[in-house]
mmCIF file of C-alpha atoms and ligand atoms in Angstrom:
data_model
loop_
_atom_site.group_PDB
_atom_site.id
_atom_site.type_symbol
_atom_site.label_atom_id
_atom_site.label_comp_id
_atom_site.label_asym_id
_atom_site.label_seq_id
_atom_site.Cartn_x
_atom_site.Cartn_y
_atom_site.Cartn_z
ATOM 1 C CA MET A 1 -29.357 102.360 129.802
ATOM 2 C CA SER A 2 -30.111 103.513 125.981
ATOM 3 C CA ASP A 3 -27.256 104.339 123.601
ATOM 4 C CA ARG A 4 -28.933 107.168 122.346
ATOM 5 C CA THR A 5 -28.372 110.006 124.306
ATOM 6 C CA VAL A 6 -29.693 113.465 124.279
ATOM 7 C CA GLY A 7 -27.962 116.474 125.568
ATOM 8 C CA VAL A 8 -29.902 118.701 128.135
ATOM 9 C CA GLY A 9 -29.320 122.403 128.479
ATOM 10 C CA MET A 10 -30.957 124.048 131.710
ATOM 11 C CA ILE A 11 -31.734 127.861 132.041
ATOM 12 C CA GLY A 12 -31.808 128.758 135.603
ATOM 13 C CA TYR A 13 -30.177 127.147 138.684
ATOM 14 C CA ALA A 14 -32.927 128.433 141.616
ATOM 15 C CA PHE A 15 -35.366 126.313 143.281
ATOM 16 C CA MET A 16 -36.770 124.767 140.239
ATOM 17 C CA GLY A 17 -33.390 124.418 138.639
ATOM 18 C CA ARG A 18 -32.149 122.472 141.495
ATOM 19 C CA VAL A 19 -35.120 119.891 141.277
ATOM 20 C CA HIS A 20 -34.995 119.629 137.684
ATOM 21 C CA SER A 21 -31.265 118.890 137.969
ATOM 22 C CA GLN A 22 -31.588 116.217 140.413
ATOM 23 C CA ALA A 23 -34.356 114.694 138.113
ATOM 24 C CA TRP A 24 -32.236 114.684 135.287
ATOM 25 C CA ARG A 25 -29.405 113.421 136.934
ATOM 26 C CA ASN A 26 -31.193 110.482 138.390
ATOM 27 C CA VAL A 27 -33.996 109.374 135.709
ATOM 28 C CA ALA A 28 -31.628 107.165 133.923
ATOM 29 C CA ALA A 29 -30.544 104.920 136.927
ATOM 30 C CA PHE A 30 -34.417 104.243 137.947
ATOM 31 C CA PHE A 31 -36.073 104.158 134.701
ATOM 32 C CA ASP A 32 -35.507 102.292 131.636
ATOM 33 C CA LEU A 33 -35.679 105.060 128.828
ATOM 34 C CA PRO A 34 -35.217 104.972 124.896
ATOM 35 C CA VAL A 35 -32.887 107.734 125.359
ATOM 36 C CA THR A 36 -30.308 108.784 127.938
ATOM 37 C CA PRO A 37 -30.012 112.275 129.218
ATOM 38 C CA ARG A 38 -26.519 113.976 129.010
ATOM 39 C CA MET A 39 -26.424 117.231 131.391
ATOM 40 C CA ARG A 40 -24.393 119.462 129.331
ATOM 41 C CA VAL A 41 -24.704 122.910 130.053
ATOM 42 C CA ILE A 42 -26.731 125.599 132.605
ATOM 43 C CA ALA A 43 -27.246 129.040 132.261
ATOM 44 C CA GLY A 44 -27.468 131.667 134.605
ATOM 45 C CA ARG A 45 -26.775 135.665 134.911
ATOM 46 C CA SER A 46 -24.290 135.353 137.719
ATOM 47 C CA LYS A 47 -21.151 133.732 136.300
ATOM 48 C CA ASP A 48 -20.020 132.719 139.785
ATOM 49 C CA ALA A 49 -23.297 131.392 140.978
ATOM 50 C CA THR A 50 -23.867 129.349 137.750
ATOM 51 C CA GLU A 51 -20.342 127.765 137.994
ATOM 52 C CA ALA A 52 -21.081 126.759 141.543
ATOM 53 C CA ALA A 53 -24.544 125.416 140.726
ATOM 54 C CA ALA A 54 -22.916 123.370 137.683
ATOM 55 C CA GLU A 55 -20.434 121.750 140.141
ATOM 56 C CA ARG A 56 -23.149 121.243 142.803
ATOM 57 C CA LEU A 57 -26.005 120.062 140.816
ATOM 58 C CA GLY A 58 -23.914 118.012 137.958
ATOM 59 C CA TRP A 59 -23.751 119.985 134.799
ATOM 60 C CA ASP A 60 -20.591 119.918 132.387
ATOM 61 C CA GLU A 61 -20.433 123.451 131.635
ATOM 62 C CA ALA A 62 -21.871 126.836 132.931
ATOM 63 C CA VAL A 63 -22.754 129.927 130.731
ATOM 64 C CA THR A 64 -24.163 133.383 131.222
ATOM 65 C CA ASP A 65 -26.180 133.791 128.190
ATOM 66 C CA TRP A 66 -29.384 131.495 127.414
ATOM 67 C CA ARG A 67 -28.832 132.017 123.944
ATOM 68 C CA GLU A 68 -25.608 130.231 123.929
ATOM 69 C CA VAL A 69 -27.601 126.962 125.093
ATOM 70 C CA VAL A 70 -30.410 127.196 122.625
ATOM 71 C CA GLY A 71 -27.616 127.547 119.887
ATOM 72 C CA ARG A 72 -25.380 124.333 120.691
ATOM 73 C CA ALA A 73 -25.378 121.408 118.263
ATOM 74 C CA ASP A 74 -24.845 119.202 121.597
ATOM 75 C CA VAL A 75 -28.157 120.477 123.166
ATOM 76 C CA ASP A 76 -31.199 118.529 122.148
ATOM 77 C CA VAL A 77 -33.537 119.393 125.105
ATOM 78 C CA VAL A 78 -33.997 122.819 126.310
ATOM 79 C CA ASP A 79 -35.207 123.212 130.105
ATOM 80 C CA ILE A 80 -36.546 126.494 131.184
ATOM 81 C CA CYS A 81 -36.611 127.011 134.988
ATOM 82 C CA THR A 82 -36.811 130.931 134.680
ATOM 83 C CA PRO A 83 -39.409 133.435 136.421
ATOM 84 C CA GLY A 84 -42.402 133.482 133.522
ATOM 85 C CA ASP A 85 -41.199 136.775 132.013
ATOM 86 C CA THR A 86 -38.587 135.040 129.891
ATOM 87 C CA HIS A 87 -40.569 131.928 129.030
ATOM 88 C CA ALA A 88 -41.948 132.793 125.871
ATOM 89 C CA GLU A 89 -38.790 134.257 124.298
ATOM 90 C CA ILE A 90 -36.634 131.189 125.504
ATOM 91 C CA ALA A 91 -38.894 128.624 124.265
ATOM 92 C CA ILE A 92 -40.010 130.103 120.700
ATOM 93 C CA ALA A 93 -36.191 130.618 120.250
ATOM 94 C CA ALA A 94 -35.340 126.921 121.392
ATOM 95 C CA LEU A 95 -38.110 125.678 119.407
ATOM 96 C CA ARG A 96 -37.288 127.433 116.461
ATOM 97 C CA ALA A 97 -33.851 125.890 116.645
ATOM 98 C CA GLY A 98 -35.567 122.380 116.527
ATOM 99 C CA LYS A 99 -34.886 121.525 120.301
ATOM 100 C CA HIS A 100 -37.491 119.905 122.506
ATOM 101 C CA VAL A 101 -38.574 122.134 125.253
ATOM 102 C CA ILE A 102 -39.926 121.468 128.790
ATOM 103 C CA CYS A 103 -40.815 124.706 130.520
ATOM 104 C CA GLU A 104 -41.792 125.674 133.913
ATOM 105 C CA LYS A 105 -45.538 126.498 134.854
ATOM 106 C CA PRO A 106 -47.458 128.621 134.373
ATOM 107 C CA LEU A 107 -46.413 128.427 130.879
ATOM 108 C CA ALA A 108 -46.307 132.271 130.234
ATOM 109 C CA ASN A 109 -47.257 135.510 132.069
ATOM 110 C CA THR A 110 -50.034 136.424 129.636
ATOM 111 C CA VAL A 111 -52.249 134.659 127.221
ATOM 112 C CA PRO A 112 -50.808 136.566 124.024
ATOM 113 C CA GLU A 113 -47.527 134.871 125.156
ATOM 114 C CA ALA A 114 -48.830 131.590 125.842
ATOM 115 C CA GLU A 115 -50.575 131.695 122.490
ATOM 116 C CA ALA A 116 -47.550 132.434 120.433
ATOM 117 C CA MET A 117 -45.709 129.370 122.485
ATOM 118 C CA ALA A 118 -48.438 127.159 121.544
ATOM 119 C CA ALA A 119 -48.256 128.181 117.921
ATOM 120 C CA ALA A 120 -44.723 127.881 117.879
ATOM 121 C CA ALA A 121 -44.912 124.203 119.314
ATOM 122 C CA ALA A 122 -47.643 123.164 116.867
ATOM 123 C CA SER A 123 -45.287 124.009 113.855
ATOM 124 C CA ALA A 124 -42.043 122.795 115.450
ATOM 125 C CA THR A 125 -39.749 119.492 115.035
ATOM 126 C CA GLY A 126 -39.260 119.355 118.820
ATOM 127 C CA LYS A 127 -41.562 118.150 121.298
ATOM 128 C CA SER A 128 -42.717 120.527 124.142
ATOM 129 C CA MET A 129 -44.002 119.929 127.293
ATOM 130 C CA VAL A 130 -45.106 122.166 130.485
ATOM 131 C CA ALA A 131 -44.094 121.077 133.850
ATOM 132 C CA PHE A 132 -47.361 120.458 135.765
ATOM 133 C CA ASN A 133 -45.211 118.170 137.918
ATOM 134 C CA TYR A 134 -48.270 117.210 140.500
ATOM 135 C CA ARG A 135 -49.571 114.949 137.464
ATOM 136 C CA ARG A 136 -47.009 112.770 138.235
ATOM 137 C CA VAL A 137 -47.603 112.372 141.644
ATOM 138 C CA PRO A 138 -48.322 108.542 141.994
ATOM 139 C CA ALA A 139 -51.586 108.985 143.980
ATOM 140 C CA ILE A 140 -52.875 111.785 141.360
ATOM 141 C CA ALA A 141 -52.020 109.532 138.632
ATOM 142 C CA LEU A 142 -53.622 106.516 140.339
ATOM 143 C CA ALA A 143 -56.623 109.136 140.621
ATOM 144 C CA ARG A 144 -56.920 109.819 137.212
ATOM 145 C CA ARG A 145 -56.683 105.982 136.364
ATOM 146 C CA LEU A 146 -59.474 105.355 138.889
ATOM 147 C CA VAL A 147 -61.887 108.048 137.297
ATOM 148 C CA GLU A 148 -60.926 106.935 133.710
ATOM 149 C CA GLU A 149 -61.769 103.460 134.794
ATOM 150 C CA GLY A 150 -65.658 104.799 135.497
ATOM 151 C CA ARG A 151 -65.028 104.327 139.655
ATOM 152 C CA LEU A 152 -66.336 107.385 140.315
ATOM 153 C CA GLY A 153 -69.181 107.409 137.840
ATOM 154 C CA GLU A 154 -70.289 110.700 136.715
ATOM 155 C CA ILE A 155 -68.511 113.583 138.301
ATOM 156 C CA ARG A 156 -70.593 116.247 140.178
ATOM 157 C CA HIS A 157 -67.777 118.088 142.557
ATOM 158 C CA VAL A 158 -64.283 118.862 141.411
ATOM 159 C CA ARG A 159 -62.989 120.910 144.940
ATOM 160 C CA ALA A 160 -59.479 122.056 144.850
ATOM 161 C CA GLN A 161 -57.150 124.027 147.207
ATOM 162 C CA TYR A 162 -53.400 124.780 147.056
ATOM 163 C CA LEU A 163 -52.621 126.429 150.544
ATOM 164 C CA GLN A 164 -49.170 127.628 151.592
ATOM 165 C CA ASP A 165 -48.204 130.466 154.198
ATOM 166 C CA TRP A 166 -44.561 131.333 153.063
ATOM 167 C CA ILE A 167 -45.541 135.057 153.079
ATOM 168 C CA VAL A 168 -47.621 135.214 156.061
ATOM 169 C CA ASP A 169 -45.212 137.844 157.606
ATOM 170 C CA PRO A 170 -45.759 141.187 156.230
ATOM 171 C CA ASP A 171 -41.977 142.029 156.206
ATOM 172 C CA PHE A 172 -41.182 139.034 154.117
ATOM 173 C CA PRO A 173 -39.605 140.498 151.253
ATOM 174 C CA LEU A 174 -40.769 141.548 147.663
ATOM 175 C CA VAL A 175 -39.351 138.592 145.973
ATOM 176 C CA TRP A 176 -39.908 137.844 142.050
ATOM 177 C CA ARG A 177 -43.187 135.927 142.608
ATOM 178 C CA LEU A 178 -44.759 138.878 144.306
ATOM 179 C CA ARG A 179 -43.923 140.943 141.114
ATOM 180 C CA LYS A 180 -46.282 141.123 138.218
ATOM 181 C CA ASP A 181 -43.557 142.148 135.597
ATOM 182 C CA LYS A 182 -41.891 138.750 136.589
ATOM 183 C CA ALA A 183 -44.438 136.275 137.390
ATOM 184 C CA GLY A 184 -47.405 137.563 135.762
ATOM 185 C CA SER A 185 -49.823 136.816 138.833
ATOM 186 C CA GLY A 186 -49.198 135.926 142.215
ATOM 187 C CA ALA A 187 -50.941 132.751 144.087
ATOM 188 C CA LEU A 188 -53.163 132.330 141.109
ATOM 189 C CA GLY A 189 -50.602 131.652 138.427
ATOM 190 C CA ASP A 190 -47.988 130.215 140.880
ATOM 191 C CA ILE A 191 -50.066 127.817 142.614
ATOM 192 C CA GLY A 192 -53.560 128.124 141.388
ATOM 193 C CA ALA A 193 -52.434 127.046 138.171
ATOM 194 C CA HIS A 194 -51.135 123.562 139.328
ATOM 195 C CA ILE A 195 -54.854 122.809 140.837
ATOM 196 C CA ILE A 196 -56.424 123.939 137.758
ATOM 197 C CA ASP A 197 -53.872 121.398 135.673
ATOM 198 C CA ALA A 198 -54.184 118.883 138.160
ATOM 199 C CA ALA A 199 -58.121 118.673 138.778
ATOM 200 C CA GLN A 200 -58.705 119.053 135.129
ATOM 201 C CA PHE A 201 -56.604 116.253 134.385
ATOM 202 C CA ILE A 202 -57.928 113.795 137.131
ATOM 203 C CA ALA A 203 -61.702 115.025 135.939
ATOM 204 C CA GLY A 204 -60.744 114.569 132.301
ATOM 205 C CA GLN A 205 -63.014 118.083 132.026
ATOM 206 C CA HIS A 206 -61.653 121.589 131.879
ATOM 207 C CA LEU A 207 -63.118 124.553 133.099
ATOM 208 C CA VAL A 208 -65.224 126.526 130.886
ATOM 209 C CA GLY A 209 -66.489 129.490 133.122
ATOM 210 C CA VAL A 210 -65.493 131.225 136.437
ATOM 211 C CA SER A 211 -66.434 133.484 138.962
ATOM 212 C CA ALA A 212 -63.530 134.775 140.927
ATOM 213 C CA LEU A 213 -62.375 136.957 144.152
ATOM 214 C CA THR A 214 -58.968 137.981 144.167
ATOM 215 C CA GLU A 215 -56.870 139.903 147.249
ATOM 216 C CA THR A 216 -53.523 141.234 148.217
ATOM 217 C CA PHE A 217 -53.881 141.051 151.683
ATOM 218 C CA ILE A 218 -50.177 142.831 152.123
ATOM 219 C CA LYS A 219 -49.435 145.856 149.514
ATOM 220 C CA GLU A 220 -46.222 147.004 150.390
ATOM 221 C CA ARG A 221 -42.975 144.708 151.509
ATOM 222 C CA PRO A 222 -38.969 145.255 151.910
ATOM 223 C CA LEU A 223 -37.237 145.161 148.773
ATOM 224 C CA ALA A 224 -35.593 141.646 148.583
ATOM 225 C CA GLU A 225 -31.935 141.397 148.712
ATOM 226 C CA GLY A 226 -31.167 137.701 148.320
ATOM 227 C CA SER A 227 -33.295 134.768 148.220
ATOM 228 C CA ALA A 228 -32.582 130.847 148.459
ATOM 229 C CA GLY A 229 -35.659 128.553 147.196
ATOM 230 C CA LEU A 230 -38.624 130.157 148.985
ATOM 231 C CA ALA A 231 -36.459 131.802 151.909
ATOM 232 C CA ALA A 232 -35.383 135.598 151.287
ATOM 233 C CA SER A 233 -33.541 138.423 153.313
ATOM 234 C CA GLY A 234 -35.017 142.058 152.811
ATOM 235 C CA GLY A 235 -32.855 144.948 151.909
ATOM 236 C CA SER A 236 -33.404 148.470 152.797
ATOM 237 C CA GLY A 237 -36.453 150.479 151.101
ATOM 238 C CA ARG A 238 -39.695 149.080 150.125
ATOM 239 C CA GLY A 239 -41.890 148.180 147.130
ATOM 240 C CA ALA A 240 -45.338 147.814 146.252
ATOM 241 C CA VAL A 241 -46.821 144.200 145.873
ATOM 242 C CA THR A 242 -48.284 143.871 142.400
ATOM 243 C CA VAL A 243 -49.829 140.519 142.327
ATOM 244 C CA ASP A 244 -52.955 138.710 144.265
ATOM 245 C CA ASP A 245 -51.916 136.955 147.483
ATOM 246 C CA ALA A 246 -54.993 134.856 147.258
ATOM 247 C CA ALA A 247 -57.316 133.981 144.595
ATOM 248 C CA LEU A 248 -60.653 131.957 144.946
ATOM 249 C CA PHE A 249 -62.968 130.575 142.324
ATOM 250 C CA VAL A 250 -66.186 128.829 141.451
ATOM 251 C CA GLY A 251 -66.558 127.496 137.927
ATOM 252 C CA ARG A 252 -68.142 125.089 135.644
ATOM 253 C CA LEU A 253 -66.363 122.271 133.837
ATOM 254 C CA SER A 254 -67.049 120.893 130.247
ATOM 255 C CA GLY A 255 -68.439 117.557 131.581
ATOM 256 C CA GLY A 256 -71.027 119.527 134.067
ATOM 257 C CA ALA A 257 -69.133 119.152 137.171
ATOM 258 C CA LEU A 258 -69.063 122.112 139.516
ATOM 259 C CA GLY A 259 -65.771 123.273 140.745
ATOM 260 C CA SER A 260 -64.399 125.139 143.644
ATOM 261 C CA PHE A 261 -60.816 126.634 143.839
ATOM 262 C CA GLU A 262 -58.879 127.932 146.514
ATOM 263 C CA ALA A 263 -55.090 129.314 145.865
ATOM 264 C CA THR A 264 -53.220 131.307 148.651
ATOM 265 C CA ARG A 265 -50.166 131.710 150.488
ATOM 266 C CA PHE A 266 -51.895 133.017 153.776
ATOM 267 C CA ALA A 267 -53.359 129.706 154.994
ATOM 268 C CA THR A 268 -51.009 129.888 158.369
ATOM 269 C CA GLY A 269 -49.881 126.449 159.137
ATOM 270 C CA ARG A 270 -50.316 125.081 155.549
ATOM 271 C CA LYS A 271 -47.001 124.500 153.898
ATOM 272 C CA ASN A 272 -47.815 123.142 150.553
ATOM 273 C CA ALA A 273 -51.304 121.479 150.958
ATOM 274 C CA LEU A 274 -52.372 120.633 147.219
ATOM 275 C CA ARG A 275 -55.540 119.113 148.109
ATOM 276 C CA ILE A 276 -58.196 117.961 145.985
ATOM 277 C CA GLU A 277 -61.372 115.867 146.178
ATOM 278 C CA LEU A 278 -63.909 114.823 143.434
ATOM 279 C CA ASN A 279 -67.202 113.482 144.221
ATOM 280 C CA GLY A 280 -69.086 111.220 141.398
ATOM 281 C CA SER A 281 -72.280 109.752 141.138
ATOM 282 C CA LEU A 282 -70.584 106.250 142.048
ATOM 283 C CA GLY A 283 -67.890 107.250 144.652
ATOM 284 C CA SER A 284 -65.253 109.780 145.499
ATOM 285 C CA LEU A 285 -61.752 110.428 146.126
ATOM 286 C CA ALA A 286 -59.323 112.997 148.107
ATOM 287 C CA PHE A 287 -55.898 113.708 147.890
ATOM 288 C CA ASP A 288 -53.605 116.147 149.792
ATOM 289 C CA PHE A 289 -49.866 116.532 148.853
ATOM 290 C CA GLU A 290 -48.994 116.800 152.487
ATOM 291 C CA ALA A 291 -49.302 113.304 152.856
ATOM 292 C CA MET A 292 -48.286 112.495 149.191
ATOM 293 C CA ASN A 293 -48.366 108.665 149.378
ATOM 294 C CA GLU A 294 -51.863 108.532 150.126
ATOM 295 C CA LEU A 295 -55.067 108.496 148.213
ATOM 296 C CA TRP A 296 -58.682 108.452 150.175
ATOM 297 C CA VAL A 297 -61.101 106.594 148.055
ATOM 298 C CA SER A 298 -64.913 106.183 148.846
ATOM 299 C CA ASP A 299 -67.380 103.723 147.129
ATOM 300 C CA GLY A 300 -70.207 105.906 148.667
ATOM 301 C CA GLY A 301 -71.008 103.304 151.216
ATOM 302 C CA ARG A 302 -68.790 103.612 154.071
ATOM 303 C CA GLY A 303 -67.212 107.075 153.899
ATOM 304 C CA PHE A 304 -63.400 107.032 152.667
ATOM 305 C CA GLU A 305 -60.744 104.643 152.835
ATOM 306 C CA ARG A 306 -56.855 105.304 152.563
ATOM 307 C CA ILE A 307 -54.735 103.726 149.708
ATOM 308 C CA LEU A 308 -51.354 103.733 150.795
ATOM 309 C CA VAL A 309 -49.837 104.450 147.085
ATOM 310 C CA THR A 310 -46.672 102.320 147.128
ATOM 311 C CA GLU A 311 -47.556 99.196 145.629
ATOM 312 C CA PRO A 312 -45.360 98.056 142.370
ATOM 313 C CA ASP A 313 -48.392 98.212 140.417
ATOM 314 C CA HIS A 314 -49.273 102.079 141.250
ATOM 315 C CA PRO A 315 -48.316 104.560 138.650
ATOM 316 C CA TYR A 316 -44.292 105.111 138.826
ATOM 317 C CA VAL A 317 -43.748 103.485 141.834
ATOM 318 C CA GLY A 318 -42.617 99.981 140.832
ATOM 319 C CA ALA A 319 -39.255 101.910 139.758
ATOM 320 C CA TRP A 320 -38.355 102.941 143.448
ATOM 321 C CA TRP A 321 -38.815 101.241 146.831
ATOM 322 C CA PRO A 322 -40.724 98.314 148.337
ATOM 323 C CA PRO A 323 -44.130 99.029 149.319
ATOM 324 C CA GLY A 324 -44.490 101.355 152.264
ATOM 325 C CA HIS A 325 -41.150 103.236 152.005
ATOM 326 C CA GLY A 326 -43.058 106.252 150.113
ATOM 327 C CA LEU A 327 -41.792 109.257 147.856
ATOM 328 C CA GLY A 328 -41.226 112.630 147.916
ATOM 329 C CA TYR A 329 -41.765 116.013 146.129
ATOM 330 C CA GLU A 330 -38.636 115.798 144.014
ATOM 331 C CA HIS A 331 -39.667 112.014 142.664
ATOM 332 C CA THR A 332 -42.696 113.948 140.654
ATOM 333 C CA PHE A 333 -39.980 115.880 138.740
ATOM 334 C CA THR A 334 -38.257 112.838 137.901
ATOM 335 C CA HIS A 335 -41.184 111.295 136.830
ATOM 336 C CA GLU A 336 -42.351 114.102 134.443
ATOM 337 C CA ILE A 337 -38.481 114.341 132.940
ATOM 338 C CA LYS A 338 -39.013 110.332 132.511
ATOM 339 C CA ASP A 339 -42.452 110.746 130.454
ATOM 340 C CA PHE A 340 -40.761 113.488 128.737
ATOM 341 C CA LEU A 341 -37.994 111.569 127.543
ATOM 342 C CA GLU A 342 -40.029 108.641 126.791
ATOM 343 C CA ALA A 343 -42.139 110.845 124.179
ATOM 344 C CA ILE A 344 -38.823 111.944 122.703
ATOM 345 C CA GLY A 345 -37.550 108.838 122.303
ATOM 346 C CA GLN A 346 -40.755 107.073 120.738
ATOM 347 C CA GLY A 347 -41.914 110.509 118.702
ATOM 348 C CA ALA A 348 -44.750 110.712 120.621
ATOM 349 C CA ASP A 349 -46.532 114.061 121.809
ATOM 350 C CA PRO A 350 -45.721 114.694 125.525
ATOM 351 C CA THR A 351 -48.611 115.745 127.753
ATOM 352 C CA PRO A 352 -49.511 118.261 129.251
ATOM 353 C CA SER A 353 -48.602 120.226 126.218
ATOM 354 C CA PHE A 354 -48.015 123.703 125.381
ATOM 355 C CA ALA A 355 -51.595 123.787 124.133
ATOM 356 C CA ASP A 356 -52.554 122.458 127.615
ATOM 357 C CA GLY A 357 -50.417 125.018 129.353
ATOM 358 C CA LEU A 358 -52.606 127.643 127.021
ATOM 359 C CA ARG A 359 -56.038 126.396 128.124
ATOM 360 C CA VAL A 360 -54.712 126.831 131.816
ATOM 361 C CA GLN A 361 -53.506 130.339 131.030
ATOM 362 C CA ARG A 362 -56.608 131.199 129.939
ATOM 363 C CA VAL A 363 -58.699 129.958 133.031
ATOM 364 C CA LEU A 364 -56.207 132.431 134.775
ATOM 365 C CA ALA A 365 -56.974 135.198 132.450
ATOM 366 C CA ALA A 366 -60.734 134.610 133.066
ATOM 367 C CA VAL A 367 -60.433 134.624 136.650
ATOM 368 C CA GLU A 368 -58.490 137.887 136.572
ATOM 369 C CA ARG A 369 -61.114 139.452 134.425
ATOM 370 C CA SER A 370 -63.956 138.144 136.829
ATOM 371 C CA ALA A 371 -62.490 139.273 140.034
ATOM 372 C CA ALA A 372 -61.579 142.767 138.154
ATOM 373 C CA ASP A 373 -65.602 142.750 137.098
ATOM 374 C CA GLY A 374 -67.026 142.088 140.676
ATOM 375 C CA SER A 375 -67.064 138.193 140.478
ATOM 376 C CA ARG A 376 -69.371 138.186 137.399
ATOM 377 C CA TYR A 377 -69.380 134.889 135.677
ATOM 378 C CA THR A 378 -66.623 134.762 132.892
ATOM 379 C CA THR A 379 -66.275 132.326 130.279
ATOM 380 C CA VAL A 380 -62.942 130.766 129.555
ATOM 381 C CA GLU A 381 -61.980 131.921 126.292
ATOM 382 C CA ASP A 382 -61.451 128.897 123.587
HETATM 383 C C1 SOE B 1 -43.857 128.213 145.543
HETATM 384 O O1 SOE B 1 -45.257 128.620 145.484
HETATM 385 C C2 SOE B 1 -43.858 126.937 145.143
HETATM 386 O O2 SOE B 1 -42.436 126.812 144.836
HETATM 387 C C3 SOE B 1 -44.152 126.762 143.309
HETATM 388 O O3 SOE B 1 -43.558 128.005 142.535
HETATM 389 C C4 SOE B 1 -44.159 125.462 142.955
HETATM 390 O O4 SOE B 1 -44.529 125.372 141.518
HETATM 391 C C5 SOE B 1 -44.779 124.420 143.927
HETATM 392 O O5 SOE B 1 -44.573 123.271 143.348
HETATM 393 C C6 SOE B 1 -44.348 124.852 145.370
HETATM 394 O O6 SOE B 1 -44.592 126.007 145.783
#
């Protein structure tokens, strides 16, 4: 364990706050790091709930104003785990205060917000990173390695889906993820952003234009009373769903590949099926998060073969368990925190950067413009 410590302050204590907390708590126990995190303070709006979260998740203190976290001298890193409508304000204030910032995805709710965040990051002394955790699934990192080594040859197809079903019930309440003012968009920004980032990361190419369809199947829902993780209970009254339930698009990538993307919360029976397949001139690979310890690879000759991504020489895996013992969702966050702390310790620039987050935001905006314009092919802004 390094004797150089960094104080961490987290904003938010719900689903993402919990999973980030376990990463901050465990990362130094499994990885040798140039700096050791200290979980100084967590902020949330409700005093009782934030104090309970601090106690349970391992934070030294709880406060009810995020500005206190950003202003504290013993906080070096600010971790933003709030809905998208607050990302820009908190991140920019933290960067201006000289903090390192890690921010949940999507980077912001709009392109102008994301531009302001990327500009603040570019002129800041602190490091910044957007939390696209799926890049840190060992099988996805291995997929990137194989593409980089040229094992797939020239990439022709990028096929990505993110399928969930947690709002199929029309009586599922109107939680913040279904409100444009809070979340910016629906399935598109929440889970579509993940497959855009993961697919671009693996392929080493970015989307340059898209043609899209979006749909809101259930237009009105019971107002939300309480929520925990992705579960929620409904109160009295109903409200309008102001985001997409599903977003589908095809697109062109910078290296000449054709892409097809589908993000939906209406894939009944699919819980967290983030699937990516790439086809190249020499071979293919395929991944499904519901079997996250596996990567399927083809050299073109004999269909696909399964690689169990649990060997010590596979990305991140050596720090954990013996071969075949498998990792889970939470490890992806531990890996991203590990990479972030390494970058801080080494003075390097972590990825995905706020500039990468901005590029994803521009894809989301192009998808929305295209869908509003009868699926017209729409260029992703530079
Ligand atoms: C809900 O769709 C959600 O929790 C996303 O917000 C996360 O980013 C994803 O990892 C799992 O699903």
